[in-house]
Short mmCIF file of C-alpha atoms in Angstrom, two decimals:
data_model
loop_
_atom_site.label_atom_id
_atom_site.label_comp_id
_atom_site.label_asym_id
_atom_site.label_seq_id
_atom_site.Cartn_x
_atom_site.Cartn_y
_atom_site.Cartn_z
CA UNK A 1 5.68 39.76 20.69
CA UNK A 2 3.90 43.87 21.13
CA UNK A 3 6.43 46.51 21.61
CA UNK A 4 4.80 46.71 25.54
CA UNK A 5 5.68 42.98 26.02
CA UNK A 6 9.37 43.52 24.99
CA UNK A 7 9.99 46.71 26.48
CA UNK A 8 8.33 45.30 29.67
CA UNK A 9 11.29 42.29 29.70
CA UNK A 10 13.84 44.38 28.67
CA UNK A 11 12.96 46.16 31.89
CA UNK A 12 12.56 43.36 33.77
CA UNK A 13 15.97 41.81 32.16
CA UNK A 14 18.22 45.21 33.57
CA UNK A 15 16.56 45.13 36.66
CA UNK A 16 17.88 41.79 37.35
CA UNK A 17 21.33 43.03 35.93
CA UNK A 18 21.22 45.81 38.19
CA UNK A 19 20.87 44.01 41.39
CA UNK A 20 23.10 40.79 40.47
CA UNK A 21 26.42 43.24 40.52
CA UNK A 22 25.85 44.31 44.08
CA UNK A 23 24.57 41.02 44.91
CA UNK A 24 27.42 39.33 44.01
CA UNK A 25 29.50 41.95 45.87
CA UNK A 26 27.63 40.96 48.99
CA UNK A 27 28.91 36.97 48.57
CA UNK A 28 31.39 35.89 50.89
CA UNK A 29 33.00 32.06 51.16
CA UNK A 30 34.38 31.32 53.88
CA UNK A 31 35.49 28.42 56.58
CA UNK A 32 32.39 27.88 58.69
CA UNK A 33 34.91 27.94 61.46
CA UNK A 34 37.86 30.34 62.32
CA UNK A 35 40.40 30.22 65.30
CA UNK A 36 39.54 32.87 68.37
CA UNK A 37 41.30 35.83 68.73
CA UNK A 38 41.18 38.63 70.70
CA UNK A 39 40.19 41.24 68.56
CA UNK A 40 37.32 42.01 70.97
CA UNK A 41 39.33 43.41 72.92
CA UNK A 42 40.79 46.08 70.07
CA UNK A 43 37.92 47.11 68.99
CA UNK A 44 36.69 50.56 69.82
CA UNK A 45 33.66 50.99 71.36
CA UNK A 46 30.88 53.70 70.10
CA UNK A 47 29.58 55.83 73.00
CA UNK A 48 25.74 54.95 73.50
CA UNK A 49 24.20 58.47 74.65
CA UNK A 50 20.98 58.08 75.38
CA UNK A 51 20.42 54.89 73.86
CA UNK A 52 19.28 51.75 76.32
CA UNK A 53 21.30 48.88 75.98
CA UNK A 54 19.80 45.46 76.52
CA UNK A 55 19.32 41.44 75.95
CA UNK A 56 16.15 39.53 74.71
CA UNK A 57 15.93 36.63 76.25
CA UNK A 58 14.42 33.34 74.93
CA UNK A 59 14.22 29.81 77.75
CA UNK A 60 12.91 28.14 74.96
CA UNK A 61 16.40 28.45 73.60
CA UNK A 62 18.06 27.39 76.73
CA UNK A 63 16.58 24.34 76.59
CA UNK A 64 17.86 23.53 72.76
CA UNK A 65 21.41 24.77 74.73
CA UNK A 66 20.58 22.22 77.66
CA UNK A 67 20.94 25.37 80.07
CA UNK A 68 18.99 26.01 83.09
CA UNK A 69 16.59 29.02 81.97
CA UNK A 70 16.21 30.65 85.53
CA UNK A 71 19.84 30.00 86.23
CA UNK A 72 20.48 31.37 82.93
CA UNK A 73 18.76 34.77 82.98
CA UNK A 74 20.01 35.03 86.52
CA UNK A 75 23.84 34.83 85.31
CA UNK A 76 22.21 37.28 82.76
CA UNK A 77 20.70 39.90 84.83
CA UNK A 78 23.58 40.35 87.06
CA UNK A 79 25.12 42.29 84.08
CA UNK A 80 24.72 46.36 83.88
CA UNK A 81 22.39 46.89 81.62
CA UNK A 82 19.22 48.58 81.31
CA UNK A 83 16.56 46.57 79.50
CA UNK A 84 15.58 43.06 79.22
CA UNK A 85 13.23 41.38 76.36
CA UNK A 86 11.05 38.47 77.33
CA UNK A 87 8.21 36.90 75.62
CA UNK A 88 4.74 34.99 76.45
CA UNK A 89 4.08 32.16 74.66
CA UNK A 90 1.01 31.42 73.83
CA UNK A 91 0.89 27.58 73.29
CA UNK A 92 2.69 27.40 77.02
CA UNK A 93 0.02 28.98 78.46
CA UNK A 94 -2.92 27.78 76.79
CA UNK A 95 -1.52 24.18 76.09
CA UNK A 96 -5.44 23.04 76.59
CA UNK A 97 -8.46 24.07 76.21
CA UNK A 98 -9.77 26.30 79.97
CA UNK A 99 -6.16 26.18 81.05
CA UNK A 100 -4.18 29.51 81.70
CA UNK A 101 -0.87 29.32 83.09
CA UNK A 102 1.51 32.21 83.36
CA UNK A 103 4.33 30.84 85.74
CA UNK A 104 6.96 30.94 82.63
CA UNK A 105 6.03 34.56 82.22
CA UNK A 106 6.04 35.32 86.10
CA UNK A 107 9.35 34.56 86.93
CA UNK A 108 10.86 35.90 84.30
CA UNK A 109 9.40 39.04 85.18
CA UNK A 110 9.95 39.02 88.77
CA UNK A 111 13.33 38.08 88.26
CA UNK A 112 14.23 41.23 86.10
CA UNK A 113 12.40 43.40 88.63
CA UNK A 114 14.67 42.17 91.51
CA UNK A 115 17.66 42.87 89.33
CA UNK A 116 16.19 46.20 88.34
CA UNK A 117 15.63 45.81 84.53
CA UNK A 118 13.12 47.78 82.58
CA UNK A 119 11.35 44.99 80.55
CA UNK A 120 9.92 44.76 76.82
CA UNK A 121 6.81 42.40 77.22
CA UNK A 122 6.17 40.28 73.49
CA UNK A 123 2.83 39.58 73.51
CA UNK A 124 2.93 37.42 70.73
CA UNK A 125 0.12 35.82 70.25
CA UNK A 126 0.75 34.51 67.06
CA UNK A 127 4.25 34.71 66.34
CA UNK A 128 7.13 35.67 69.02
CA UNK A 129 10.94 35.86 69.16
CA UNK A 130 12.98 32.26 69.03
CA UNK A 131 12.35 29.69 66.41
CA UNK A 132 10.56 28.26 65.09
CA UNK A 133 8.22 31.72 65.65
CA UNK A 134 4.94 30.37 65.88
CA UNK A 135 3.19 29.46 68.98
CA UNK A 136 -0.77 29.23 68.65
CA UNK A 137 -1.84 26.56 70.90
CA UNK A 138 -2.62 23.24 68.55
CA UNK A 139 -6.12 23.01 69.91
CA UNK A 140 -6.91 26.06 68.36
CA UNK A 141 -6.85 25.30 65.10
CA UNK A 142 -8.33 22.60 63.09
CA UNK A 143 -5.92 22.57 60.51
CA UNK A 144 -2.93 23.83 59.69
CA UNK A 145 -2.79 27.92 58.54
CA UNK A 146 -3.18 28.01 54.69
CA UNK A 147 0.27 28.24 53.12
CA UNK A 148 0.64 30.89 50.38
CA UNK A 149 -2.46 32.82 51.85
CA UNK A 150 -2.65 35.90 54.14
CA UNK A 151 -4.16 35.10 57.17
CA UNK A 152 -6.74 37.77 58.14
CA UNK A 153 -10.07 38.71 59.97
CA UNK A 154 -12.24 37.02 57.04
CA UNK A 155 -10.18 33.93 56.57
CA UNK A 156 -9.40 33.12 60.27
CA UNK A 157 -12.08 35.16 62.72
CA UNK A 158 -12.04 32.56 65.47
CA UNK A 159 -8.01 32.64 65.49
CA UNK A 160 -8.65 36.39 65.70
CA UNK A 161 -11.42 36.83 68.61
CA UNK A 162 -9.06 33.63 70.51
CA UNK A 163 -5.92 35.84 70.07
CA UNK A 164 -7.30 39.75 70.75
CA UNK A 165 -9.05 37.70 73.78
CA UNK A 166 -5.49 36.28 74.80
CA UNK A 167 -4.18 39.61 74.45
CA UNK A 168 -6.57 41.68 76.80
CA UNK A 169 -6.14 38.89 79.71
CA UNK A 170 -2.41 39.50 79.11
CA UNK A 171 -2.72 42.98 78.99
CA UNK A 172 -4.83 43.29 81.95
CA UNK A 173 -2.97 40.94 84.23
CA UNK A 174 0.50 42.93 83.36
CA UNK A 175 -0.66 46.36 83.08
CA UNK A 176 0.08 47.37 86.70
CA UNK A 177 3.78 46.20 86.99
CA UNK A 178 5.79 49.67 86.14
CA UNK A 179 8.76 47.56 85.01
CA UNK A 180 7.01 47.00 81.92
CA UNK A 181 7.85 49.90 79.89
CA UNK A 182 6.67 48.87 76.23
CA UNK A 183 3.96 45.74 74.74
CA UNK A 184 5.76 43.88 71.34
CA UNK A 185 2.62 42.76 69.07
CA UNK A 186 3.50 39.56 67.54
CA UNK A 187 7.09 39.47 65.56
CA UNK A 188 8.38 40.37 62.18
CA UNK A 189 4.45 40.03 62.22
CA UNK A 190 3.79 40.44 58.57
CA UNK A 191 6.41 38.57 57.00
CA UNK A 192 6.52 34.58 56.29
CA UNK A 193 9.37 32.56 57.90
CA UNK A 194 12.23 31.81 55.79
CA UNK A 195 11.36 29.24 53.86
CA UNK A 196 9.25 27.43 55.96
CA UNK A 197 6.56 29.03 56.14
CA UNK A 198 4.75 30.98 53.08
CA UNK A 199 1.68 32.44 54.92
CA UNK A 200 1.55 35.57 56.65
CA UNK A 201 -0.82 37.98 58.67
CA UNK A 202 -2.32 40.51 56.89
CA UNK A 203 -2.18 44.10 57.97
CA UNK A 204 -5.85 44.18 59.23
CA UNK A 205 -5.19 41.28 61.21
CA UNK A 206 -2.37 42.90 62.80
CA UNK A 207 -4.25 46.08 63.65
CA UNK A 208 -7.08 43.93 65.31
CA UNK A 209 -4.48 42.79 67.88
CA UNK A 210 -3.14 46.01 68.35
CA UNK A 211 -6.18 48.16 68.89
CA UNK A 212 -6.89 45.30 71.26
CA UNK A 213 -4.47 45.98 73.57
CA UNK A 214 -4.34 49.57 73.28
CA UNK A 215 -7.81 50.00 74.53
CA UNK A 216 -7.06 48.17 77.68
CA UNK A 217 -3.33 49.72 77.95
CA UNK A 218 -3.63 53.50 76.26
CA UNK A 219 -0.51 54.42 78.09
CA UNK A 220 1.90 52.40 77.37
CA UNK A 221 3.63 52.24 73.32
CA UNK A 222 3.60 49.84 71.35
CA UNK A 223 6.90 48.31 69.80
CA UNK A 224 6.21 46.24 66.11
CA UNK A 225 9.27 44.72 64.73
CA UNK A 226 10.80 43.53 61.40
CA UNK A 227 13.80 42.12 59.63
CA UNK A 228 15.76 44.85 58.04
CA UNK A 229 17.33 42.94 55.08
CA UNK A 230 21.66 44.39 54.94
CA UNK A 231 21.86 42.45 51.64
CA UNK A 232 20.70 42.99 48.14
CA UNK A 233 19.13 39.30 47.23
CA UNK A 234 17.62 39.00 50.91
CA UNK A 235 15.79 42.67 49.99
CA UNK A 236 14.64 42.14 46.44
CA UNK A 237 13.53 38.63 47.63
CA UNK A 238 11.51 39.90 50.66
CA UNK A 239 10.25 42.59 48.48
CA UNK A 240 8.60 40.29 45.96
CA UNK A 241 7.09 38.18 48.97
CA UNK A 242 5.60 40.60 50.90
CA UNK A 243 4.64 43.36 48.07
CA UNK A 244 1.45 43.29 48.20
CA UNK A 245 0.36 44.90 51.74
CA UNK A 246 4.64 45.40 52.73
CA UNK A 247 6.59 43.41 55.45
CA UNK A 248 6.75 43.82 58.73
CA UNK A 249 9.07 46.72 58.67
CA UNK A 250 6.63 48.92 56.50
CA UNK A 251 3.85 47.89 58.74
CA UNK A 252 5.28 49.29 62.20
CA UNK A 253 6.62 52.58 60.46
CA UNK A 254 2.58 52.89 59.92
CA UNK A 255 1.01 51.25 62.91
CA UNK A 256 3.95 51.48 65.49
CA UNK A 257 4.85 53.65 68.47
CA UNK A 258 8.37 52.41 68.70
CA UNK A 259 9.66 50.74 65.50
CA UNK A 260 11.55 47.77 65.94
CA UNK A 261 14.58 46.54 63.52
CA UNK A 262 15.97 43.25 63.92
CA UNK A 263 19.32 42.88 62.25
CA UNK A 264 21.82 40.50 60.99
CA UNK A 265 24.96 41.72 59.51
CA UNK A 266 26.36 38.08 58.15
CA UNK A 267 24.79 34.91 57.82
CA UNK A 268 25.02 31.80 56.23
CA UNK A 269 22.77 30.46 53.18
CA UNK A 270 24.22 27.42 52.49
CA UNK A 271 27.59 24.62 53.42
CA UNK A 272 29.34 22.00 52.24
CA UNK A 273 32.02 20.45 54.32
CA UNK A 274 33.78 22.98 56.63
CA UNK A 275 33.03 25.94 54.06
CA UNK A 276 30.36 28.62 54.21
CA UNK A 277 28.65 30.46 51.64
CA UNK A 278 27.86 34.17 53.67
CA UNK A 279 25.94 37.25 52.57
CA UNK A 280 27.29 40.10 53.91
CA UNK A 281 25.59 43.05 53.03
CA UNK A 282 27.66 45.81 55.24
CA UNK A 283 28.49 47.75 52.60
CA UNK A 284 25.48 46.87 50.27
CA UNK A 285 23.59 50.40 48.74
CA UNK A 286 20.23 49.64 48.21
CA UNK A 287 19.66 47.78 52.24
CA UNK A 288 21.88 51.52 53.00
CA UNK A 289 19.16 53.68 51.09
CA UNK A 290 16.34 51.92 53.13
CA UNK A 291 18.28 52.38 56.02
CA UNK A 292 18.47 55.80 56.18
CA UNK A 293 14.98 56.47 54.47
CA UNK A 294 13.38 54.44 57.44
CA UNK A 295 15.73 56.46 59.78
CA UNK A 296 14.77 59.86 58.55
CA UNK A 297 11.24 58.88 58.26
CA UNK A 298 10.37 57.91 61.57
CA UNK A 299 12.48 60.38 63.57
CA UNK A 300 10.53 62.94 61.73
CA UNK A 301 7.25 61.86 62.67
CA UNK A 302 8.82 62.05 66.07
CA UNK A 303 8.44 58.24 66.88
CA UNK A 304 11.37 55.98 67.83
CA UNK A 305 13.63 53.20 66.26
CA UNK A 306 14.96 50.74 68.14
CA UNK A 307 17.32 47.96 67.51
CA UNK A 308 15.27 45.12 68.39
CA UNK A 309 17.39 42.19 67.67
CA UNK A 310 21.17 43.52 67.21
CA UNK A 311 23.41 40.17 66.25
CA UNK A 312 25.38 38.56 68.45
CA UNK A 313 25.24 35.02 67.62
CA UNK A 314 26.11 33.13 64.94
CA UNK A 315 23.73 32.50 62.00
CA UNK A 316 24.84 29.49 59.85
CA UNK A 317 23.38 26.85 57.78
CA UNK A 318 22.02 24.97 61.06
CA UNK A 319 18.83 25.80 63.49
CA UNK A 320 20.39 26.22 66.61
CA UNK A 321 23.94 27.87 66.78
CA UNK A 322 27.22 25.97 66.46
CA UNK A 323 29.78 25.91 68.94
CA UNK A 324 32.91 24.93 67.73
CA UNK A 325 35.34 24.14 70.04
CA UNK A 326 38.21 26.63 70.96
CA UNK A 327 36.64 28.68 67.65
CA UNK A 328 34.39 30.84 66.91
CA UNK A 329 31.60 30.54 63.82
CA UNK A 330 32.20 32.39 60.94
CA UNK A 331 29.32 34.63 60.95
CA UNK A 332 29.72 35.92 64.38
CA UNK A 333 33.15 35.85 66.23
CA UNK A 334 32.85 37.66 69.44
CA UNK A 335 34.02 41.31 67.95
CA UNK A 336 31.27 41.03 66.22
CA UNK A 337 28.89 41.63 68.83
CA UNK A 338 30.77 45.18 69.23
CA UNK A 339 30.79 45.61 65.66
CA UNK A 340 27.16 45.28 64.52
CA UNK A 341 26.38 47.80 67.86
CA UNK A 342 29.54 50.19 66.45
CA UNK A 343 27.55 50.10 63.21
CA UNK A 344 23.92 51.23 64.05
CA UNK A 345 25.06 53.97 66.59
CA UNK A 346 26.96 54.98 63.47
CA UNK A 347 24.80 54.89 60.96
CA UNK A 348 21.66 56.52 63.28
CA UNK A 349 24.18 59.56 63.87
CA UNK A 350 24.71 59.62 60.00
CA UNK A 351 20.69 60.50 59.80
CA UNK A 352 20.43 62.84 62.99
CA UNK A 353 18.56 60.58 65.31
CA UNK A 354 19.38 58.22 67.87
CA UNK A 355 18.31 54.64 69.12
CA UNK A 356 16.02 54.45 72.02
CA UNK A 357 17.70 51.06 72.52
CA UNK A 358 19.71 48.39 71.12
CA UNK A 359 18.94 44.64 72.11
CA UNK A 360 21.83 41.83 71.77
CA UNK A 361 20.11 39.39 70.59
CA UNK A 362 22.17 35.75 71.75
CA UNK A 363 22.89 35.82 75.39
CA UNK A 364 21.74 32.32 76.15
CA UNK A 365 24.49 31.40 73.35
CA UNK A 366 27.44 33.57 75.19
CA UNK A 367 26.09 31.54 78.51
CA UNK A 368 26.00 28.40 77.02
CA UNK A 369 29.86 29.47 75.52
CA UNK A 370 31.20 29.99 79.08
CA UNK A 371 29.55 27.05 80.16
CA UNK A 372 32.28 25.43 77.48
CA UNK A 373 35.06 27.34 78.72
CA UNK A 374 35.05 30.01 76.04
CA UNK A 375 34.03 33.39 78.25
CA UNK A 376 34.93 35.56 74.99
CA UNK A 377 31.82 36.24 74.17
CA UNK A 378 30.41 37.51 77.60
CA UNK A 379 33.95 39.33 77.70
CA UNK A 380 33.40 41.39 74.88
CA UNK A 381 29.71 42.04 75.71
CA UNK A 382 31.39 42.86 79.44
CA UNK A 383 33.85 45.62 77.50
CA UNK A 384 31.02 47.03 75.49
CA UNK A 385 28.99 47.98 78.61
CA UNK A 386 31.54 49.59 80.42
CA UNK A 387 33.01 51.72 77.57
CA UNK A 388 30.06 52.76 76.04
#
């Protein structure tokens, strides 16, 4: 073994020792269930400013709840808030070849404009908001997208020309409604999913799609999003995935008019029986350093950040949310909904900025909760908006 060779895994070796002590911190076990309380209604709630508060909202989801989507976002939009997320996807209105149906899109849109919502319009095409995040129309493609590979103007060009084409029709059928008051270009649009997907668009691909609509909307901004890891393994691991061109986070600081973070304070990696194992990075340093670098960074350029998916909804070991009943999952009681929003007004003060908005992402779960009889969680989201 050269000197270089050791000294390069002796590096390697106390890099791993450095992370695994605040990783370890970040390690919670825990009942996958716990009784309600009514802590929601203790704790205080941060005064918004400026900042927008809003929902995304996802029918797709509704349906894996077996709730009514209109009647859903109806019950939804009668709440006092300001801005309302919705998403068009692509394989519902291109399900074959010639067709192009927008109906899904339409009255989702008309129904925030009656209630008098500003509206963030996903785009997709590729990848949008709800799992499992993919929605290219099957017909599409021949095959599926190469795992392990970056998928990008050389590799896939007729994916590319179908989706920039997708994206001007959008574009130019939506441009004239003033409700619309930002486009979202695909989601978390450089980063795989989880583990179940390993491919990933590459950077060029990205910026295709969003000179694409730009040059048939110049007006309007243009929010990109990413997962913001708050724990130490999540962030070394999504590091190592996505270190050659960055994730998704990286990308909108450099492409992005509006910066999007998606969040997730506690979630679940893994369960056996009625016990949890949780990271929970609140208090984690290195997801805190990025934090506030990406905070600094793009208030100084004089762009915005906005929470794009603030938790609100569990996140354990399952696909679609739990619902215990009379308790609440682990991961995400109902105070935590006031919580996670307490924490980024916080820790946006703590670099001099301020949010342009901050999205709850899980309202069709809160729905689907009173629907059981538990109206905790639209309580607390209730308390939030009128003391904030």
């Amino acid at each position: 073994m050269t000197w270089t060779s050791a000294m390069g895994r002796a590096l390697v070796t106390a890099g791993a020792a450095a992370l695994a002590v605040p990783a370890l911190t970040e390690l919670r076990i825990a009942p996958s269930t716990r009784a309600l309380t009514r802590r929601w209604r203790e704790v205080p709630v941060g005064r918004r400013g400026n900042t927008a508060l809003g929902i995304s909202f996802r029918p797709r989801q509704c349906e894996d709840f077996d709730l009514d989507p209109r009647e859903t976002l109806t019950t939804l939009l009668s709440y006092p808030f300001d801005l309302v997320r919705l998403s068009a996807y692509w394989d519902r209105i291109e399900p074959e070849p010639g067709e192009f149906d927008t109906d899904e899109v339409d009255w989702q849109l008309e129904a925030a404009e009656r209630a008098g919502k500003r509206v963030v319009m996903c785009l997709g095409p590729i990848k949008s908001f709800g799992y499992p995040e993919y929605f290219v129309p099957g017909h599409l493609l021949d095959e599926a997208l190469p795992e392990g590979r970056l998928v990008d103007p050389v590799s896939q060009p007729a994916l590319l020309d179908a989706a920039t084409r997708y994206l001007a029709r959008m574009v130019k059928r939506y441009r004239d409604r003033e409700s619309i008051v930002a486009w979202q270009i695909e989601h978390e649009a450089v980063d795989p999913l989880g583990l179940e997907h390993s491919w990933r668009l590459a950077q060029t691909f990205l910026r295709h799609e969003v000179a694409t609509v730009r040059a048939n909307d110049p007006a309007r901004p243009i929010v990109l999003n990413g997962f913001l890891p708050t724990s130490t393994i999540v962030l070394a691991h999504q590091w190592w995935r996505t270190r050659d061109q960055g994730d998704s986070v990286a990308a909108a600081e450099q492409i992005a008019d509006i910066v999007g973070i998606d969040s997730y304070a506690r979630y679940a990696v893994t369960s056996v029986g009625r016990w949890s194992v949780y990271l929970d990075g609140s208090t984690g340093v290195l997801p805190a350093l990025r934090r506030r670098r990406l905070l600094a960074t793009v208030a100084a350029t004089g762009r915005k950040v906005m929470v794009t998916e603030g938790q609100a909804e569990p996140w354990e070991a399952v696909t679609v949310p739990p619902s215990p009943t009379a308790r609440a999952a682990s991961s995400c009681p109902p105070e935590r909904i006031i919580k996670n929003y307490n924490d980024w007004l916080r820790w946006a003060s703590q670099a001099r900025t301020e949010l342009s908005a901050y999205l709850f992402w899980g309202a069709e779960y809160w729905v689907m909760r009173d629907r059981q009889g538990d109206s905790s969680y639209l309580d607390a989201f209730t308390r939030l908006l009128e003391q904030s």
